[in-house]
PDB file of C-alpha atoms in Angstrom:
ATOM      1  CA  PRO A   1      -0.205 -12.299 -15.747  1.00 91.00           C
ATOM      2  CA  ALA A   2       3.499 -11.809 -14.923  1.00 92.00           C
ATOM      3  CA  PHE A   3       2.689  -8.520 -13.214  1.00 95.00           C
ATOM      4  CA  ARG A   4      -0.129 -10.131 -11.208  1.00 94.00           C
ATOM      5  CA  ARG A   5       2.249 -12.864 -10.008  1.00 95.00           C
ATOM      6  CA  PHE A   6       4.814 -10.250  -9.031  1.00 95.00           C
ATOM      7  CA  GLN A   7       2.145  -8.270  -7.170  1.00 95.00           C
ATOM      8  CA  ARG A   8       0.987 -11.349  -5.251  1.00 95.00           C
ATOM      9  CA  GLY A   9       4.571 -12.059  -4.228  1.00 95.00           C
ATOM     10  CA  TYR A  10       4.843  -8.538  -2.819  1.00 96.00           C
ATOM     11  CA  TYR A  11       1.503  -8.740  -0.990  1.00 97.00           C
ATOM     12  CA  LEU A  12       2.361 -12.109   0.596  1.00 96.00           C
ATOM     13  CA  GLY A  13       5.498 -10.599   2.086  1.00 96.00           C
ATOM     14  CA  TYR A  14       4.192  -7.144   3.016  1.00 97.00           C
ATOM     15  CA  LEU A  15       0.585  -7.619   4.183  1.00 97.00           C
ATOM     16  CA  PRO A  16       1.433 -10.018   7.066  1.00 97.00           C
ATOM     17  CA  ALA A  17       3.957  -7.412   8.259  1.00 97.00           C
ATOM     18  CA  LEU A  18       1.241  -4.727   8.226  1.00 97.00           C
ATOM     19  CA  ALA A  19      -1.167  -7.048  10.053  1.00 97.00           C
ATOM     20  CA  ALA A  20       1.424  -7.681  12.765  1.00 97.00           C
ATOM     21  CA  ASP A  21       1.923  -3.934  13.160  1.00 97.00           C
ATOM     22  CA  TRP A  22      -1.816  -3.163  13.454  1.00 97.00           C
ATOM     23  CA  LEU A  23      -2.431  -5.981  15.962  1.00 97.00           C
ATOM     24  CA  GLN A  24      -0.239  -4.157  18.478  1.00 94.00           C
ATOM     25  CA  GLY A  25      -2.277  -0.941  18.433  1.00 93.00           C
ATOM     26  CA  PRO A  26      -5.304  -1.611  20.672  1.00 95.00           C
ATOM     27  CA  TYR A  27      -3.667  -3.012  23.815  1.00 96.00           C
ATOM     28  CA  LEU A  28      -0.283  -1.277  24.179  1.00 96.00           C
ATOM     29  CA  TYR A  29      -1.349   1.204  26.877  1.00 96.00           C
ATOM     30  CA  LYS A  30      -3.523  -1.443  28.531  1.00 96.00           C
ATOM     31  CA  LEU A  31      -0.529  -3.789  28.778  1.00 97.00           C
ATOM     32  CA  TYR A  32       1.631  -1.200  30.538  1.00 97.00           C
ATOM     33  CA  GLN A  33      -1.279  -0.400  32.842  1.00 95.00           C
ATOM     34  CA  HIS A  34      -1.680  -4.133  33.514  1.00 96.00           C
ATOM     35  CA  TYR A  35       1.981  -4.188  34.624  1.00 96.00           C
ATOM     36  CA  ARG A  36       1.107  -1.476  37.221  1.00 95.00           C
ATOM     37  CA  PHE A  37       3.087   1.368  35.665  1.00 97.00           C
ATOM     38  CA  LEU A  38       2.009   4.945  36.340  1.00 96.00           C
ATOM     39  CA  GLU A  39       0.749   7.229  33.588  1.00 94.00           C
ATOM     40  CA  GLY A  40       3.995   9.220  33.606  1.00 95.00           C
ATOM     41  CA  GLN A  41       6.063   6.048  33.236  1.00 97.00           C
ATOM     42  CA  ILE A  42       3.852   4.879  30.364  1.00 97.00           C
ATOM     43  CA  ALA A  43       4.251   8.284  28.711  1.00 96.00           C
ATOM     44  CA  ILE A  44       8.058   7.870  28.796  1.00 96.00           C
ATOM     45  CA  LEU A  45       7.746   4.447  27.127  1.00 96.00           C
ATOM     46  CA  TYR A  46       5.608   5.991  24.385  1.00 95.00           C
ATOM     47  CA  VAL A  47       8.150   8.788  23.923  1.00 95.00           C
ATOM     48  CA  CYS A  48      10.934   6.174  23.603  1.00 95.00           C
ATOM     49  CA  GLY A  49       9.054   4.619  20.700  1.00 93.00           C
ATOM     50  CA  PHE A  50       8.223   7.912  18.987  1.00 92.00           C
ATOM     51  CA  ALA A  51      11.768   9.309  19.422  1.00 93.00           C
ATOM     52  CA  SER A  52      13.227   6.062  18.120  1.00 94.00           C
ATOM     53  CA  SER A  53      11.038   6.339  15.006  1.00 90.00           C
ATOM     54  CA  VAL A  54      12.314   9.884  14.425  1.00 89.00           C
ATOM     55  CA  VAL A  55      16.002   8.959  14.821  1.00 90.00           C
ATOM     56  CA  PHE A  56      15.868   5.759  12.783  1.00 91.00           C
ATOM     57  CA  GLY A  57      13.572   7.404  10.229  1.00 86.00           C
ATOM     58  CA  LEU A  58      16.419   9.804   9.398  1.00 84.00           C
ATOM     59  CA  VAL A  59      18.875   7.000   8.652  1.00 84.00           C
ATOM     60  CA  SER A  60      16.518   4.264   7.463  1.00 86.00           C
ATOM     61  CA  SER A  61      16.753   5.064   3.735  1.00 84.00           C
ATOM     62  CA  SER A  62      20.583   5.086   3.821  1.00 85.00           C
ATOM     63  CA  LEU A  63      20.613   1.934   5.956  1.00 87.00           C
ATOM     64  CA  VAL A  64      18.212   0.111   3.643  1.00 91.00           C
ATOM     65  CA  ASP A  65      20.177   1.103   0.512  1.00 89.00           C
ATOM     66  CA  ARG A  66      23.493  -0.051   1.989  1.00 89.00           C
ATOM     67  CA  LEU A  67      22.331  -3.202   3.753  1.00 91.00           C
ATOM     68  CA  GLY A  68      20.011  -4.318   0.935  1.00 93.00           C
ATOM     69  CA  ARG A  69      16.232  -4.005   0.733  1.00 94.00           C
ATOM     70  CA  LYS A  70      15.505  -7.720   1.166  1.00 96.00           C
ATOM     71  CA  LYS A  71      17.870  -7.999   4.155  1.00 96.00           C
ATOM     72  CA  SER A  72      16.216  -4.900   5.641  1.00 96.00           C
ATOM     73  CA  CYS A  73      12.770  -6.528   5.365  1.00 96.00           C
ATOM     74  CA  VAL A  74      14.116  -9.625   7.127  1.00 96.00           C
ATOM     75  CA  LEU A  75      15.784  -7.386   9.752  1.00 96.00           C
ATOM     76  CA  PHE A  76      12.386  -5.748  10.312  1.00 97.00           C
ATOM     77  CA  SER A  77      10.813  -9.141  11.008  1.00 97.00           C
ATOM     78  CA  LEU A  78      13.578  -9.988  13.468  1.00 97.00           C
ATOM     79  CA  THR A  79      13.626  -6.687  15.404  1.00 97.00           C
ATOM     80  CA  TYR A  80       9.830  -6.452  15.588  1.00 97.00           C
ATOM     81  CA  SER A  81       9.610 -10.043  16.852  1.00 97.00           C
ATOM     82  CA  ILE A  82      12.105  -9.192  19.620  1.00 97.00           C
ATOM     83  CA  CYS A  83      10.059  -6.055  20.357  1.00 97.00           C
ATOM     84  CA  CYS A  84       6.945  -8.237  20.817  1.00 97.00           C
ATOM     85  CA  LEU A  85       8.796 -10.760  22.998  1.00 97.00           C
ATOM     86  CA  ALA A  86       9.997  -7.892  25.202  1.00 97.00           C
ATOM     87  CA  LYS A  87       6.347  -7.259  26.100  1.00 97.00           C
ATOM     88  CA  LEU A  88       6.404 -10.462  28.179  1.00 97.00           C
ATOM     89  CA  SER A  89       8.775  -8.779  30.629  1.00 96.00           C
ATOM     90  CA  ARG A  90       7.631  -6.558  33.492  1.00 96.00           C
ATOM     91  CA  ASP A  91      11.070  -4.942  33.697  1.00 97.00           C
ATOM     92  CA  TYR A  92      10.847  -1.257  32.764  1.00 97.00           C
ATOM     93  CA  LEU A  93      14.253  -1.145  31.036  1.00 97.00           C
ATOM     94  CA  VAL A  94      13.438  -4.210  28.899  1.00 97.00           C
ATOM     95  CA  LEU A  95      10.145  -2.603  27.869  1.00 97.00           C
ATOM     96  CA  ALA A  96      11.975   0.648  26.982  1.00 97.00           C
ATOM     97  CA  VAL A  97      14.480  -1.273  24.826  1.00 97.00           C
ATOM     98  CA  GLY A  98      11.512  -3.010  23.186  1.00 96.00           C
ATOM     99  CA  ARG A  99      10.007   0.382  22.344  1.00 96.00           C
ATOM    100  CA  VAL A 100      13.304   1.513  20.775  1.00 96.00           C
ATOM    101  CA  LEU A 101      13.361  -1.656  18.654  1.00 96.00           C
ATOM    102  CA  GLY A 102       9.738  -0.941  17.760  1.00 95.00           C
ATOM    103  CA  GLY A 103      10.773   2.491  16.466  1.00 94.00           C
ATOM    104  CA  LEU A 104      13.514   0.936  14.327  1.00 95.00           C
ATOM    105  CA  SER A 105      11.050  -1.658  13.025  1.00 96.00           C
ATOM    106  CA  THR A 106       8.482   1.000  12.113  1.00 94.00           C
ATOM    107  CA  ALA A 107      11.102   2.960  10.184  1.00 93.00           C
ATOM    108  CA  LEU A 108      12.068  -0.190   8.257  1.00 95.00           C
ATOM    109  CA  LEU A 109       8.437  -1.199   7.643  1.00 95.00           C
ATOM    110  CA  PHE A 110       7.653   2.061   5.856  1.00 91.00           C
ATOM    111  CA  SER A 111      10.862   2.267   3.822  1.00 92.00           C
ATOM    112  CA  ALA A 112      12.359  -1.147   3.012  1.00 94.00           C
ATOM    113  CA  PHE A 113       9.332  -2.916   1.543  1.00 96.00           C
ATOM    114  CA  GLU A 114       8.300  -0.113  -0.830  1.00 95.00           C
ATOM    115  CA  ALA A 115      11.915   0.532  -1.880  1.00 94.00           C
ATOM    116  CA  TRP A 116      12.330  -3.177  -2.673  1.00 95.00           C
ATOM    117  CA  TYR A 117       9.122  -3.221  -4.701  1.00 96.00           C
ATOM    118  CA  ILE A 118       9.904  -0.113  -6.769  1.00 95.00           C
ATOM    119  CA  HIS A 119      13.383  -1.374  -7.694  1.00 95.00           C
ATOM    120  CA  GLU A 120      12.067  -4.799  -8.729  1.00 95.00           C
ATOM    121  CA  HIS A 121       9.141  -3.278 -10.647  1.00 95.00           C
ATOM    122  CA  VAL A 122      11.274  -0.855 -12.652  1.00 93.00           C
ATOM    123  CA  GLU A 123      14.765  -2.348 -12.839  1.00 92.00           C
ATOM    124  CA  ARG A 124      14.311  -6.102 -12.843  1.00 91.00           C
ATOM    125  CA  TYR A 125      10.919  -6.584 -14.531  1.00 93.00           C
ATOM    126  CA  ASP A 126      10.721  -3.328 -16.507  1.00 93.00           C
ATOM    127  CA  PHE A 127       6.968  -2.958 -15.960  1.00 94.00           C
ATOM    128  CA  PRO A 128       5.399   0.448 -16.818  1.00 94.00           C
ATOM    129  CA  THR A 129       6.031   2.940 -14.022  1.00 93.00           C
ATOM    130  CA  GLU A 130       2.349   3.976 -13.902  1.00 93.00           C
ATOM    131  CA  TRP A 131       1.520   0.470 -12.676  1.00 94.00           C
ATOM    132  CA  ILE A 132       3.353   1.241  -9.394  1.00 95.00           C
ATOM    133  CA  ALA A 133       0.416   3.452  -8.370  1.00 91.00           C
ATOM    134  CA  VAL A 134      -1.958   0.512  -8.985  1.00 92.00           C
ATOM    135  CA  THR A 135      -0.040  -1.713  -6.573  1.00 94.00           C
ATOM    136  CA  PHE A 136       0.268   0.940  -3.880  1.00 93.00           C
ATOM    137  CA  SER A 137      -3.413   1.859  -4.198  1.00 89.00           C
ATOM    138  CA  GLN A 138      -4.398  -1.781  -3.663  1.00 92.00           C
ATOM    139  CA  THR A 139      -1.927  -2.035  -0.792  1.00 94.00           C
ATOM    140  CA  ALA A 140      -3.531   1.003   0.869  1.00 91.00           C
ATOM    141  CA  PHE A 141      -6.981  -0.586   0.504  1.00 90.00           C
ATOM    142  CA  TRP A 142      -5.885  -3.899   2.024  1.00 94.00           C
ATOM    143  CA  ASN A 143      -3.970  -2.053   4.721  1.00 94.00           C
ATOM    144  CA  ASN A 144      -7.228  -0.395   5.807  1.00 92.00           C
ATOM    145  CA  VAL A 145      -9.121  -3.689   5.737  1.00 95.00           C
ATOM    146  CA  ILE A 146      -6.390  -5.389   7.776  1.00 96.00           C
ATOM    147  CA  ALA A 147      -6.391  -2.520  10.292  1.00 96.00           C
ATOM    148  CA  VAL A 148     -10.140  -2.906  10.858  1.00 96.00           C
ATOM    149  CA  GLY A 149      -9.798  -6.669  11.228  1.00 96.00           C
ATOM    150  CA  ALA A 150      -6.792  -6.351  13.556  1.00 96.00           C
ATOM    151  CA  GLY A 151      -8.849  -4.598  16.235  1.00 96.00           C
ATOM    152  CA  GLY A 152     -11.434  -7.398  16.328  1.00 96.00           C
ATOM    153  CA  THR A 153      -8.700 -10.047  16.280  1.00 97.00           C
ATOM    154  CA  ALA A 154      -6.836  -8.398  19.164  1.00 96.00           C
ATOM    155  CA  ASP A 155     -10.081  -8.176  21.140  1.00 96.00           C
ATOM    156  CA  PHE A 156     -10.807 -11.854  20.455  1.00 96.00           C
ATOM    157  CA  PHE A 157      -7.485 -13.072  21.863  1.00 97.00           C
ATOM    158  CA  ALA A 158      -7.210 -10.572  24.728  1.00 95.00           C
ATOM    159  CA  GLU A 159     -10.811 -10.516  25.997  1.00 94.00           C
ATOM    160  CA  TRP A 160     -12.882 -13.332  24.540  1.00 95.00           C
ATOM    161  CA  LEU A 161     -10.226 -16.009  25.110  1.00 95.00           C
ATOM    162  CA  GLY A 162      -9.114 -14.277  28.312  1.00 94.00           C
ATOM    163  CA  LEU A 163      -5.417 -14.342  27.390  1.00 95.00           C
ATOM    164  CA  GLY A 164      -4.833 -10.783  28.554  1.00 95.00           C
ATOM    165  CA  PRO A 165      -3.398  -7.665  26.870  1.00 96.00           C
ATOM    166  CA  VAL A 166      -0.098  -9.340  25.959  1.00 97.00           C
ATOM    167  CA  ALA A 167      -1.855 -11.852  23.659  1.00 97.00           C
ATOM    168  CA  PRO A 168      -2.085  -9.639  20.520  1.00 97.00           C
ATOM    169  CA  PHE A 169       1.686  -9.094  20.660  1.00 97.00           C
ATOM    170  CA  MET A 170       2.309 -12.828  20.746  1.00 97.00           C
ATOM    171  CA  VAL A 171      -0.120 -13.362  17.846  1.00 97.00           C
ATOM    172  CA  SER A 172       1.914 -10.817  15.853  1.00 97.00           C
ATOM    173  CA  ILE A 173       5.089 -12.922  16.020  1.00 97.00           C
ATOM    174  CA  PRO A 174       3.979 -15.754  13.644  1.00 97.00           C
ATOM    175  CA  LEU A 175       2.915 -13.113  11.108  1.00 97.00           C
ATOM    176  CA  LEU A 176       6.330 -11.434  11.349  1.00 97.00           C
ATOM    177  CA  VAL A 177       8.072 -14.785  10.945  1.00 97.00           C
ATOM    178  CA  LEU A 178       5.879 -15.554   7.922  1.00 97.00           C
ATOM    179  CA  SER A 179       6.809 -12.222   6.323  1.00 97.00           C
ATOM    180  CA  GLY A 180      10.542 -12.717   6.929  1.00 97.00           C
ATOM    181  CA  VAL A 181      10.628 -16.333   5.764  1.00 97.00           C
ATOM    182  CA  PHE A 182       8.640 -15.507   2.629  1.00 97.00           C
ATOM    183  CA  ALA A 183      11.069 -12.697   1.755  1.00 96.00           C
ATOM    184  CA  VAL A 184      14.088 -14.957   2.295  1.00 96.00           C
ATOM    185  CA  LYS A 185      12.707 -17.717   0.095  1.00 95.00           C
ATOM    186  CA  ASN A 186      11.006 -15.774  -2.693  1.00 95.00           C
ATOM    187  CA  TRP A 187      12.534 -12.304  -3.049  1.00 95.00           C
ATOM    188  CA  ASP A 188      15.743 -11.302  -4.808  1.00 94.00           C
ATOM    189  CA  GLU A 189      18.120  -8.839  -3.188  1.00 94.00           C
ATOM    190  CA  ASN A 190      18.550  -5.298  -4.504  1.00 92.00           C
ATOM    191  CA  TYR A 191      20.500  -2.251  -3.363  1.00 91.00           C
ATOM    192  CA  GLY A 192      20.193   1.512  -3.699  1.00 84.00           C
ATOM    193  CA  LYS A 193      22.753   4.160  -4.498  1.00 81.00           C
ATOM    194  CA  LYS A 194      25.273   4.574  -1.703  1.00 76.00           C
ATOM    195  CA  ARG A 195      25.113   8.243  -0.740  1.00 74.00           C
ATOM    196  CA  ALA A 196      26.751   9.937   2.204  1.00 74.00           C
ATOM    197  CA  PHE A 197      24.294  10.366   5.053  1.00 72.00           C
ATOM    198  CA  SER A 198      25.425  13.948   5.688  1.00 76.00           C
ATOM    199  CA  LYS A 199      24.837  14.856   2.032  1.00 78.00           C
ATOM    200  CA  THR A 200      21.362  13.299   2.059  1.00 77.00           C
ATOM    201  CA  CYS A 201      20.370  15.245   5.187  1.00 81.00           C
ATOM    202  CA  GLY A 202      21.991  18.410   3.851  1.00 84.00           C
ATOM    203  CA  ASP A 203      20.073  18.197   0.579  1.00 83.00           C
ATOM    204  CA  GLY A 204      16.822  17.609   2.454  1.00 83.00           C
ATOM    205  CA  LEU A 205      17.402  20.554   4.778  1.00 86.00           C
ATOM    206  CA  LYS A 206      18.353  22.810   1.847  1.00 88.00           C
ATOM    207  CA  CYS A 207      15.151  21.819   0.023  1.00 87.00           C
ATOM    208  CA  LEU A 208      13.095  22.447   3.167  1.00 87.00           C
ATOM    209  CA  LEU A 209      14.484  25.940   3.752  1.00 88.00           C
ATOM    210  CA  SER A 210      14.591  27.046   0.127  1.00 91.00           C
ATOM    211  CA  ASP A 211      10.880  26.502  -0.600  1.00 91.00           C
ATOM    212  CA  ARG A 212       8.382  28.174   1.726  1.00 92.00           C
ATOM    213  CA  ARG A 213       5.594  25.822   0.608  1.00 92.00           C
ATOM    214  CA  ILE A 214       7.546  22.725   1.658  1.00 91.00           C
ATOM    215  CA  LEU A 215       8.349  24.282   5.035  1.00 92.00           C
ATOM    216  CA  LEU A 216       4.690  25.214   5.528  1.00 94.00           C
ATOM    217  CA  LEU A 217       3.491  21.765   4.473  1.00 93.00           C
ATOM    218  CA  GLY A 218       5.964  20.110   6.850  1.00 91.00           C
ATOM    219  CA  THR A 219       4.853  22.356   9.718  1.00 93.00           C
ATOM    220  CA  ILE A 220       1.165  21.594   9.137  1.00 95.00           C
ATOM    221  CA  GLN A 221       1.920  17.883   8.880  1.00 94.00           C
ATOM    222  CA  ALA A 222       3.950  17.978  12.119  1.00 93.00           C
ATOM    223  CA  LEU A 223       1.156  19.766  13.998  1.00 96.00           C
ATOM    224  CA  PHE A 224      -1.432  17.308  12.712  1.00 95.00           C
ATOM    225  CA  GLU A 225       0.750  14.295  13.601  1.00 92.00           C
ATOM    226  CA  SER A 226       1.317  15.686  17.104  1.00 93.00           C
ATOM    227  CA  VAL A 227      -2.455  15.751  17.664  1.00 95.00           C
ATOM    228  CA  ILE A 228      -2.687  12.156  16.406  1.00 93.00           C
ATOM    229  CA  TYR A 229       0.075  11.004  18.778  1.00 92.00           C
ATOM    230  CA  ILE A 230      -1.619  12.720  21.742  1.00 94.00           C
ATOM    231  CA  PHE A 231      -4.841  10.956  20.731  1.00 94.00           C
ATOM    232  CA  ILE A 232      -3.035   7.595  20.439  1.00 93.00           C
ATOM    233  CA  PHE A 233      -1.700   7.997  23.967  1.00 94.00           C
ATOM    234  CA  LEU A 234      -4.935   9.175  25.609  1.00 95.00           C
ATOM    235  CA  TRP A 235      -7.774   7.207  24.056  1.00 96.00           C
ATOM    236  CA  THR A 236      -7.192   4.040  26.109  1.00 96.00           C
ATOM    237  CA  PRO A 237      -7.077   5.643  29.601  1.00 95.00           C
ATOM    238  CA  VAL A 238     -10.126   7.765  28.708  1.00 96.00           C
ATOM    239  CA  LEU A 239     -12.309   4.880  27.463  1.00 95.00           C
ATOM    240  CA  ASP A 240     -11.027   1.860  29.411  1.00 93.00           C
ATOM    241  CA  PRO A 241     -12.550   2.876  32.806  1.00 93.00           C
ATOM    242  CA  HIS A 242     -15.970   2.747  31.131  1.00 94.00           C
ATOM    243  CA  GLY A 243     -15.475  -0.877  30.089  1.00 92.00           C
ATOM    244  CA  ALA A 244     -15.146  -0.132  26.375  1.00 93.00           C
ATOM    245  CA  PRO A 245     -13.949  -3.111  24.275  1.00 94.00           C
ATOM    246  CA  LEU A 246     -10.608  -1.656  23.160  1.00 96.00           C
ATOM    247  CA  GLY A 247     -10.179  -3.863  20.091  1.00 95.00           C
ATOM    248  CA  ILE A 248     -13.637  -3.019  18.744  1.00 96.00           C
ATOM    249  CA  VAL A 249     -13.098   0.692  19.424  1.00 96.00           C
ATOM    250  CA  PHE A 250      -9.785   0.473  17.546  1.00 96.00           C
ATOM    251  CA  SER A 251     -11.544  -1.204  14.613  1.00 96.00           C
ATOM    252  CA  SER A 252     -14.086   1.634  14.621  1.00 96.00           C
ATOM    253  CA  PHE A 253     -11.273   4.206  14.436  1.00 95.00           C
ATOM    254  CA  MET A 254      -9.728   2.362  11.497  1.00 95.00           C
ATOM    255  CA  ALA A 255     -13.089   2.044   9.732  1.00 96.00           C
ATOM    256  CA  ALA A 256     -13.592   5.805  10.129  1.00 94.00           C
ATOM    257  CA  SER A 257     -10.109   6.363   8.691  1.00 91.00           C
ATOM    258  CA  MET A 258     -10.934   4.148   5.709  1.00 91.00           C
ATOM    259  CA  LEU A 259     -14.205   6.057   5.201  1.00 93.00           C
ATOM    260  CA  GLY A 260     -12.255   9.326   5.202  1.00 90.00           C
ATOM    261  CA  SER A 261      -9.879   8.043   2.532  1.00 86.00           C
ATOM    262  CA  SER A 262     -12.819   6.870   0.414  1.00 87.00           C
ATOM    263  CA  LEU A 263     -14.579  10.237   0.727  1.00 89.00           C
ATOM    264  CA  TYR A 264     -11.379  12.028  -0.278  1.00 86.00           C
ATOM    265  CA  ARG A 265     -10.977   9.877  -3.401  1.00 83.00           C
ATOM    266  CA  LEU A 266     -14.653  10.492  -4.232  1.00 87.00           C
ATOM    267  CA  ALA A 267     -14.284  14.253  -3.727  1.00 87.00           C
ATOM    268  CA  ILE A 268     -11.352  14.590  -6.156  1.00 84.00           C
ATOM    269  CA  SER A 269     -12.881  12.247  -8.751  1.00 82.00           C
ATOM    270  CA  LYS A 270     -14.017  13.505 -12.147  1.00 81.00           C
ATOM    271  CA  ARG A 271     -17.593  13.522 -10.917  1.00 83.00           C
ATOM    272  CA  TYR A 272     -17.102  16.169  -8.202  1.00 82.00           C
ATOM    273  CA  HIS A 273     -13.844  17.928  -9.201  1.00 78.00           C
ATOM    274  CA  LEU A 274     -13.062  19.093  -5.647  1.00 82.00           C
ATOM    275  CA  GLN A 275      -9.320  19.639  -6.098  1.00 75.00           C
ATOM    276  CA  PRO A 276      -7.083  20.554  -3.150  1.00 68.00           C
ATOM    277  CA  VAL A 277      -5.602  24.038  -3.573  1.00 65.00           C
TER     278      VAL A 277
END
């Protein structure tokens, strides 16, 4: 029962943050198009976000450990809310700054929350370490469900209510505030080991170059991710001229992704024994 209560506390802080993130997926390109920007200008805005994720992703673990995991989760809520508010502006520079803040927020979203949970699980509550996988497996399931629902929700506010492509970004803000306030009121602070950033990067680079398998895996992952990012950029301008409901299409993508994850788990189960080699 104590573990279940702890889990619920984590979900109530983390799942609204994931929902806010997914809500912004379907109408980002459409919003920039609505503001009369050219495809090349929109591409630069996308690159600002992706480059920001790369840069802040390098330092996010060190930042989170030094600042504190709880404070980092609250910082995520703040920066992502500002990122959403920036979408109200038609000024190109403001939108670019918003994309940079979005990159920082993404880096925090996928580092601070999990780091906070693992420390609390192991250090403060001393639960069995194998239970961590249970929590993260359930989180992955609910993340998929939320992603599917986010597309329909975004479509409802943008199209059905006629509020336009900026509406899903505004709907994200209360969810971000909820996540931040819940963390402030219910979570305890914890910190990681303070390591020099140069040493952390040096160790990572040494590991990458010393093991051919890690280098190969990283290369394959990078190539696959590049295809995904090209797809993310292009699917809206390809489908939108045909009158496709962008939110519903997004939900379909997420449902297909969830189906793929389910098929993978089924394939490597004891019943089929299809192990990756």
